[in-house]
Tab-separated table of C-alpha atoms in Angstrom:
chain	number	residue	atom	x	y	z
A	1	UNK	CA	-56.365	109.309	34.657
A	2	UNK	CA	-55.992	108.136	31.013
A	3	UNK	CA	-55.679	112.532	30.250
A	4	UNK	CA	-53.277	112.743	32.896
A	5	UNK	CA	-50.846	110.129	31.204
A	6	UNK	CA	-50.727	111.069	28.068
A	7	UNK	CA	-49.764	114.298	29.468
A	8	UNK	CA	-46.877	112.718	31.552
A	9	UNK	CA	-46.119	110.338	28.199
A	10	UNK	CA	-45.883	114.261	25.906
A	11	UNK	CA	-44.015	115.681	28.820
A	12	UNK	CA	-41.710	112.405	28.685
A	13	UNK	CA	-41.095	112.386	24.964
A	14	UNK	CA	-40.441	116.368	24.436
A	15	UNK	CA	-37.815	115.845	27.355
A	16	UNK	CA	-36.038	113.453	25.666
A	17	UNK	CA	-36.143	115.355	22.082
A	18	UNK	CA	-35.038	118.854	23.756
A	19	UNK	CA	-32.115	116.199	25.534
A	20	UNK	CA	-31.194	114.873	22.110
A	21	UNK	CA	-31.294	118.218	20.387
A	22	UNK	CA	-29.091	119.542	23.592
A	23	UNK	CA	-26.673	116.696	22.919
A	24	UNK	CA	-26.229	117.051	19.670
A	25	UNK	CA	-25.602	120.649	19.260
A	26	UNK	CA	-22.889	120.288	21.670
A	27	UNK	CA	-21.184	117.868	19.522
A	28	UNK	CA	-21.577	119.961	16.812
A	29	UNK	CA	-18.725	122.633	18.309
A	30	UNK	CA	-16.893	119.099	19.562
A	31	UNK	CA	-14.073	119.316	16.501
A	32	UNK	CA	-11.306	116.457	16.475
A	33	UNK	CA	-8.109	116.511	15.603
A	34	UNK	CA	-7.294	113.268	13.156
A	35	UNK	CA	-3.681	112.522	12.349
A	36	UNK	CA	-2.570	110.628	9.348
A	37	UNK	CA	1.022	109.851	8.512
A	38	UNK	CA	1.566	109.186	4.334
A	39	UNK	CA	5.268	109.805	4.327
A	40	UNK	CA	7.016	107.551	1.367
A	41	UNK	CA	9.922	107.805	3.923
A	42	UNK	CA	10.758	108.044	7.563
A	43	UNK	CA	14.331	110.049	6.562
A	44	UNK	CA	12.465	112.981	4.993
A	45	UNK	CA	11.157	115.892	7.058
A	46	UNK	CA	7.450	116.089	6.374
A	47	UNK	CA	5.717	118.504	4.980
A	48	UNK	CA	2.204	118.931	7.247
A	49	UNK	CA	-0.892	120.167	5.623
A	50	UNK	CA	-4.068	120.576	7.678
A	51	UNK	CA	-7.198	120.188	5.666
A	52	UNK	CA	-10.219	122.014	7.087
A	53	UNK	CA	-13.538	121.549	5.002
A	54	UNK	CA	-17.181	123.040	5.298
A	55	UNK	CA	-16.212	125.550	8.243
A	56	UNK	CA	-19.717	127.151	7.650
A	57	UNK	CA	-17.654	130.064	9.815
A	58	UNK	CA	-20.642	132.481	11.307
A	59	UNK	CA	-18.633	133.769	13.897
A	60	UNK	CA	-14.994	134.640	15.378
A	61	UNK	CA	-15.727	134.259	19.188
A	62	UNK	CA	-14.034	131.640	21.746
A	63	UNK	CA	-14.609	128.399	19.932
A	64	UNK	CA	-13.200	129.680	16.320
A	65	UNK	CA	-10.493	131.422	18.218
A	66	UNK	CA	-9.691	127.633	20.366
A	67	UNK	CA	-9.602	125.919	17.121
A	68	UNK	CA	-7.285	128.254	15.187
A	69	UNK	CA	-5.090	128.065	18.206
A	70	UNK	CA	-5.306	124.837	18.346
A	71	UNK	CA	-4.158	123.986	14.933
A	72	UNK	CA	-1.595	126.895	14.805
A	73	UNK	CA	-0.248	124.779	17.616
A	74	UNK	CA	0.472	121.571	15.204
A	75	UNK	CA	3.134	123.519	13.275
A	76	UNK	CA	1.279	122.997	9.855
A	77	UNK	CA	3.144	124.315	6.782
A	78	UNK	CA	-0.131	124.877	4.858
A	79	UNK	CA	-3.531	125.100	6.239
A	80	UNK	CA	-6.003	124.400	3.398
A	81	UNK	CA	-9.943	125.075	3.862
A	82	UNK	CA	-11.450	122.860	0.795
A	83	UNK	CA	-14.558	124.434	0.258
A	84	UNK	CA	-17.929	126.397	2.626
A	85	UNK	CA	-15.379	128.002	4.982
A	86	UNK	CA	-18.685	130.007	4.863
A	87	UNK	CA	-22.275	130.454	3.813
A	88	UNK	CA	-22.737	134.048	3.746
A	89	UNK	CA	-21.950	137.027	1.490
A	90	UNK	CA	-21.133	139.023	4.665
A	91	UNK	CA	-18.562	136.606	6.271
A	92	UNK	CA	-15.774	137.613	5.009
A	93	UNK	CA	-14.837	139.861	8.244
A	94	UNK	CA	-14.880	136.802	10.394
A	95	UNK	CA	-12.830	134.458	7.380
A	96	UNK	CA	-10.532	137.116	7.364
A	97	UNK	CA	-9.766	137.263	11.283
A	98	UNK	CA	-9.796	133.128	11.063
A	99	UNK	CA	-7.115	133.074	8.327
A	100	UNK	CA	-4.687	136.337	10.033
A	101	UNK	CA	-4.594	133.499	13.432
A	102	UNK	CA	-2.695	131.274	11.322
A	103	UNK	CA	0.096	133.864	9.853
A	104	UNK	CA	2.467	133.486	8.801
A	105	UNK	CA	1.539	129.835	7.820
A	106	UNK	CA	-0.307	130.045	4.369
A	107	UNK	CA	-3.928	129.266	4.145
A	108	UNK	CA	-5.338	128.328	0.828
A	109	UNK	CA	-9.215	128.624	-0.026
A	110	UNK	CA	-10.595	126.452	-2.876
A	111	UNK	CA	-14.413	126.672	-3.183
A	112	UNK	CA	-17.011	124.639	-2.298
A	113	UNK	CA	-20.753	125.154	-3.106
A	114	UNK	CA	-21.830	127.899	-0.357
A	115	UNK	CA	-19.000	130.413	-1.732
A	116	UNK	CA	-21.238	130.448	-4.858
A	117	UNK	CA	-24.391	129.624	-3.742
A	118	UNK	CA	-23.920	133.226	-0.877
A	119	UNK	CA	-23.185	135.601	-3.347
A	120	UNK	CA	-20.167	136.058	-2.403
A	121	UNK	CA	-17.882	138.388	-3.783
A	122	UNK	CA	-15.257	136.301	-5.346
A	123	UNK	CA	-13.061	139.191	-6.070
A	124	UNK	CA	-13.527	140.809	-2.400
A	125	UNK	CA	-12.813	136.695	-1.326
A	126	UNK	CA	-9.599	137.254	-3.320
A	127	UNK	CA	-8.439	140.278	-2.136
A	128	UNK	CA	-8.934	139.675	1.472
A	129	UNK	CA	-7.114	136.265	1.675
A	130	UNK	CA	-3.724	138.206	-0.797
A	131	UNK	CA	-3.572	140.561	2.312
A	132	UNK	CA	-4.405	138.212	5.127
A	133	UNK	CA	-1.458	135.811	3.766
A	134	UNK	CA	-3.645	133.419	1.974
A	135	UNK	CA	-4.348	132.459	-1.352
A	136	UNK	CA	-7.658	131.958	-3.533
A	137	UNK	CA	-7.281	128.391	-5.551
A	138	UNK	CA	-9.890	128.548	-8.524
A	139	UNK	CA	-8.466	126.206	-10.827
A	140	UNK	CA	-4.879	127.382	-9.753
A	141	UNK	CA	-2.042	126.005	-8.735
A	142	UNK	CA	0.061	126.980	-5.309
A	143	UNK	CA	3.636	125.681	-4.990
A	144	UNK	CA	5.229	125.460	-1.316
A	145	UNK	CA	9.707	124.208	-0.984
A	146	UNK	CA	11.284	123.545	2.580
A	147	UNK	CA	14.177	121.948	3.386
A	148	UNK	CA	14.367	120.494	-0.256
A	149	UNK	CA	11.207	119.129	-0.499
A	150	UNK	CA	8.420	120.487	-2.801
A	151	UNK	CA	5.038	120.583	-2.986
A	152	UNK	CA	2.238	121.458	-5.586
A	153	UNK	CA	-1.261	122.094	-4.502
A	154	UNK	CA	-3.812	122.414	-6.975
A	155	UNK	CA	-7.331	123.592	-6.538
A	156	UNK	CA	-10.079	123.148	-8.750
A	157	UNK	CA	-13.583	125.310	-8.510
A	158	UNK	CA	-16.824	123.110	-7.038
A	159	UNK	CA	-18.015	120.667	-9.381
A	160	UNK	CA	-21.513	121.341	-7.890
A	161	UNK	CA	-22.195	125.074	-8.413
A	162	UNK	CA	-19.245	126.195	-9.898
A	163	UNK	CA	-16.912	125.252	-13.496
A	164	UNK	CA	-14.075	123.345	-12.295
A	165	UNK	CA	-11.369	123.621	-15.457
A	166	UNK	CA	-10.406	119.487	-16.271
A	167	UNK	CA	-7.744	120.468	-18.445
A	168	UNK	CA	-5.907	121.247	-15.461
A	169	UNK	CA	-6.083	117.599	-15.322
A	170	UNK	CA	-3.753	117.203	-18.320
A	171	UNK	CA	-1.002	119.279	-17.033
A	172	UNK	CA	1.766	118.162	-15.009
A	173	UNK	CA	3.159	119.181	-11.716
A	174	UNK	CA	7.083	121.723	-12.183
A	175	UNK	CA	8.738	118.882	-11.060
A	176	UNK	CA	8.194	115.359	-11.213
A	177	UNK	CA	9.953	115.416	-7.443
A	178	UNK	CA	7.116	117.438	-5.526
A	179	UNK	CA	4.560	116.158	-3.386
A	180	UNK	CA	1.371	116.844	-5.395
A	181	UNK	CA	-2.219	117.237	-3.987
A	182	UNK	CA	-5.451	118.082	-5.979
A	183	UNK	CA	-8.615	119.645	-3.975
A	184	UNK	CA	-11.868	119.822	-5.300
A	185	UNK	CA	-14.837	120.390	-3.062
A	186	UNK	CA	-17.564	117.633	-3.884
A	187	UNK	CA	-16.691	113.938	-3.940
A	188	UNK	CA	-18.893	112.927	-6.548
A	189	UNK	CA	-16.943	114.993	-8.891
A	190	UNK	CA	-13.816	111.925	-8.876
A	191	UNK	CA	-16.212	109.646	-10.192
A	192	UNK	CA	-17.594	111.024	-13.235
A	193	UNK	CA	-16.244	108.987	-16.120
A	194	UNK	CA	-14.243	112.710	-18.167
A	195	UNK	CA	-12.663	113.186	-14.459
A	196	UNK	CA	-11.683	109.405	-14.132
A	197	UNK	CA	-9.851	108.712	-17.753
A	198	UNK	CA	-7.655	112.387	-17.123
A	199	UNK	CA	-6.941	111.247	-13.807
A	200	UNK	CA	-5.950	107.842	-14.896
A	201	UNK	CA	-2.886	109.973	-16.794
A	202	UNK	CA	-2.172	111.717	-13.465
A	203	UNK	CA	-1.021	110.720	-9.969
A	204	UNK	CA	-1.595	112.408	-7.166
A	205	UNK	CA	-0.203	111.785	-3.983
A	206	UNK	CA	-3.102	112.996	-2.377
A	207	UNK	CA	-6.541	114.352	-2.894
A	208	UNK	CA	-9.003	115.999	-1.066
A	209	UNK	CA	-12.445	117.032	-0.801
A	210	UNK	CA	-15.187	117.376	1.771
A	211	UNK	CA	-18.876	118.834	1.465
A	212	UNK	CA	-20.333	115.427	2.781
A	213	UNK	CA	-20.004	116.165	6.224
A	214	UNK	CA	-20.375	112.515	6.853
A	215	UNK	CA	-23.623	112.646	6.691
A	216	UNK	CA	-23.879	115.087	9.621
A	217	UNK	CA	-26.386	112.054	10.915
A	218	UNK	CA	-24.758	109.031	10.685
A	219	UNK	CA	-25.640	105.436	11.605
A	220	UNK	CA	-22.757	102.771	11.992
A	221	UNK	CA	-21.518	104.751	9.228
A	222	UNK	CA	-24.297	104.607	7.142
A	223	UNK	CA	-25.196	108.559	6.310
A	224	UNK	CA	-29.191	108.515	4.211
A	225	UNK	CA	-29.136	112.133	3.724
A	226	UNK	CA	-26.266	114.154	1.855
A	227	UNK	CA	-26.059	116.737	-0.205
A	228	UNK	CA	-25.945	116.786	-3.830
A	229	UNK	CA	-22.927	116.135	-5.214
A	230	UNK	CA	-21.778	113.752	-2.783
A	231	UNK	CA	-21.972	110.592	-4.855
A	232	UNK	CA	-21.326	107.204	-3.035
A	233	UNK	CA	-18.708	109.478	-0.787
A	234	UNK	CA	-19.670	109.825	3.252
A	235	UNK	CA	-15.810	109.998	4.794
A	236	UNK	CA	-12.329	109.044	4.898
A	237	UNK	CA	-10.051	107.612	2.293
A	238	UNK	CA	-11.671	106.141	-0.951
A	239	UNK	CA	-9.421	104.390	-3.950
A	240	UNK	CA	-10.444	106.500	-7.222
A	241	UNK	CA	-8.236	106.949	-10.554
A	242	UNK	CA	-5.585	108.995	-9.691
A	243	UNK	CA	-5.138	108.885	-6.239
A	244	UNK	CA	-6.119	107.883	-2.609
A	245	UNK	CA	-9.124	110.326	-2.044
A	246	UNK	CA	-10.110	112.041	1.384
A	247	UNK	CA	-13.160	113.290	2.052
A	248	UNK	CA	-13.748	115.092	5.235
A	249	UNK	CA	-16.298	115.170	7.602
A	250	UNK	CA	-15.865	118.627	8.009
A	251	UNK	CA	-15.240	120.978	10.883
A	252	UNK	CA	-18.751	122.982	10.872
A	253	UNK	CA	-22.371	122.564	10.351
A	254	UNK	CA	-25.125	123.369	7.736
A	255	UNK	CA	-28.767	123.695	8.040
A	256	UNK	CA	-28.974	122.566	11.262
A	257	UNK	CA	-26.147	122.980	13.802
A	258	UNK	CA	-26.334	119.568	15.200
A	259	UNK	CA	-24.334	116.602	14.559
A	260	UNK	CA	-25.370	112.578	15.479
A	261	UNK	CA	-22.563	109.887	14.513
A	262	UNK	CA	-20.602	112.299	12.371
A	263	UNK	CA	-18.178	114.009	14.593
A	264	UNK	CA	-16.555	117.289	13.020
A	265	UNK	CA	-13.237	117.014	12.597
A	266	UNK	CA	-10.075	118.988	11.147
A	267	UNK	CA	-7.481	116.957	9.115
A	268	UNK	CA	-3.628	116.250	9.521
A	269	UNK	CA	-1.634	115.011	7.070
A	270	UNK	CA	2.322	114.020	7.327
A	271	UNK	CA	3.581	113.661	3.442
């Protein structure tokens, strides 16, 4: 009897783990779509820009297609994918389908981590996205006008594996008019005290960053386990010299494809 229900309590327990496990991975491919209107003004036509971080892209089948769709669908005027769109030296087939389902809207790539950690061929990552109608940001700048509005989107490499340039930080934008938004992959990077006194020179209207992916196990909000480089960051806006900050919980998974209190999401912003 007492074998017999410790068998049924082991039979009871792995039922619930493979259940949990089950549940989780679904919400892993469960991506949201979160809206966030920063226009200074209600009489301007806004210029949309849809932020999607650590895409961790293995594959173009049904759900990348659904998403690109799907966010082709919003009508962005820039797509930007702020670092690990992927995590493998050979990805660059499937980046390169994900980026053509977007044309002619312009997708910018500004590295994160994986790009360096892969192996990836930075120059093969360049030439792909120049004939796919996208654009490699490594510590660059891309300039965007519509309708008399301007904007200036600057990328800087991954503070964590790669050699993001700060005197970037010291120039300023064509045109003190245009919109101006600054990407950098890791979070922790807008803390460090060289980042924080250029930045304190330099507004931004708007920066981004992701590589946190909120934890990808999250509590309440509290996230224990993040990777390097994340600093006090987990998700959403945070006040840091400079500008409002956004980190993003990202749109993919890494190490383990499952995700607990940190739904993946893709970003909209109205400026």
């Amino acid at each position: 009897m007492k074998i017999s229900r410790i068998l049924w309590l082991g039979v009871l327990v792995t039922a619930l783990l493979t259940g949990f496990a089950v549940s989780a991975s679904f919400r892993a491919k469960q991506v949201v779509v979160v809206r966030h209107n920063l226009q200074a003004s209600a009489d301007l036509q806004p210029i949309r820009l849809v932020q999607i971080s650590d895409l961790h892209l293995k594959a173009f089948g049904a759900h990348e297609q659904g998403l690109a769709a799907q966010l082709f669908a919003l009508a962005p005027d820039v797509v930007i994918l702020s670092g690990d769109a992927v995590d493998r030296a050979d990805a660059l087939p499937m980046l390169q389908s994900f980026v053509r389902a977007f044309a002619p809207v312009p997708v910018l790539l500004v590295p994160g981590n994986w790009e360096h950690w892969s192996g990836l061929d930075f120059l093969g990552l360049q030439s792909m996205l120049a004939s796919s109608g996208g654009q490699l940001l490594l510590n660059e700048r891309w300039a965007f006008s519509r309708g008399g509005r301007s904007l200036v989107v600057m990328g800087l490499d991954d503070d964590t594996a790669g050699q993001p340039d700060l005197q970037l930080l010291d120039t300023r934008a064509p045109s003190k008019d245009a919109l101006t938004v600054l990407v950098q992959h890791s979070p922790a990077f807008f803390d460090k005290a060289d980042v924080a006194k250029r930045m304190a020179n330099q507004r931004f209207d708007l920066c981004l960053a992701g590589h946190t992916h909120g934890g990808q196990f999250s509590l309440g909000g509290w996230a224990p386990i993040r990777p390097t480089g994340s600093g006090r960051f987990v998700a959403g806006f945070y006040d840091v010299a400079g500008c409002p900050l956004f980190v993003s919980r990202g749109a993919g998974t890494s190490v383990l494809p499952i995700r607990l209190g940190a739904q993946a999401e893709v970003v909209v912003f109205d400026l």
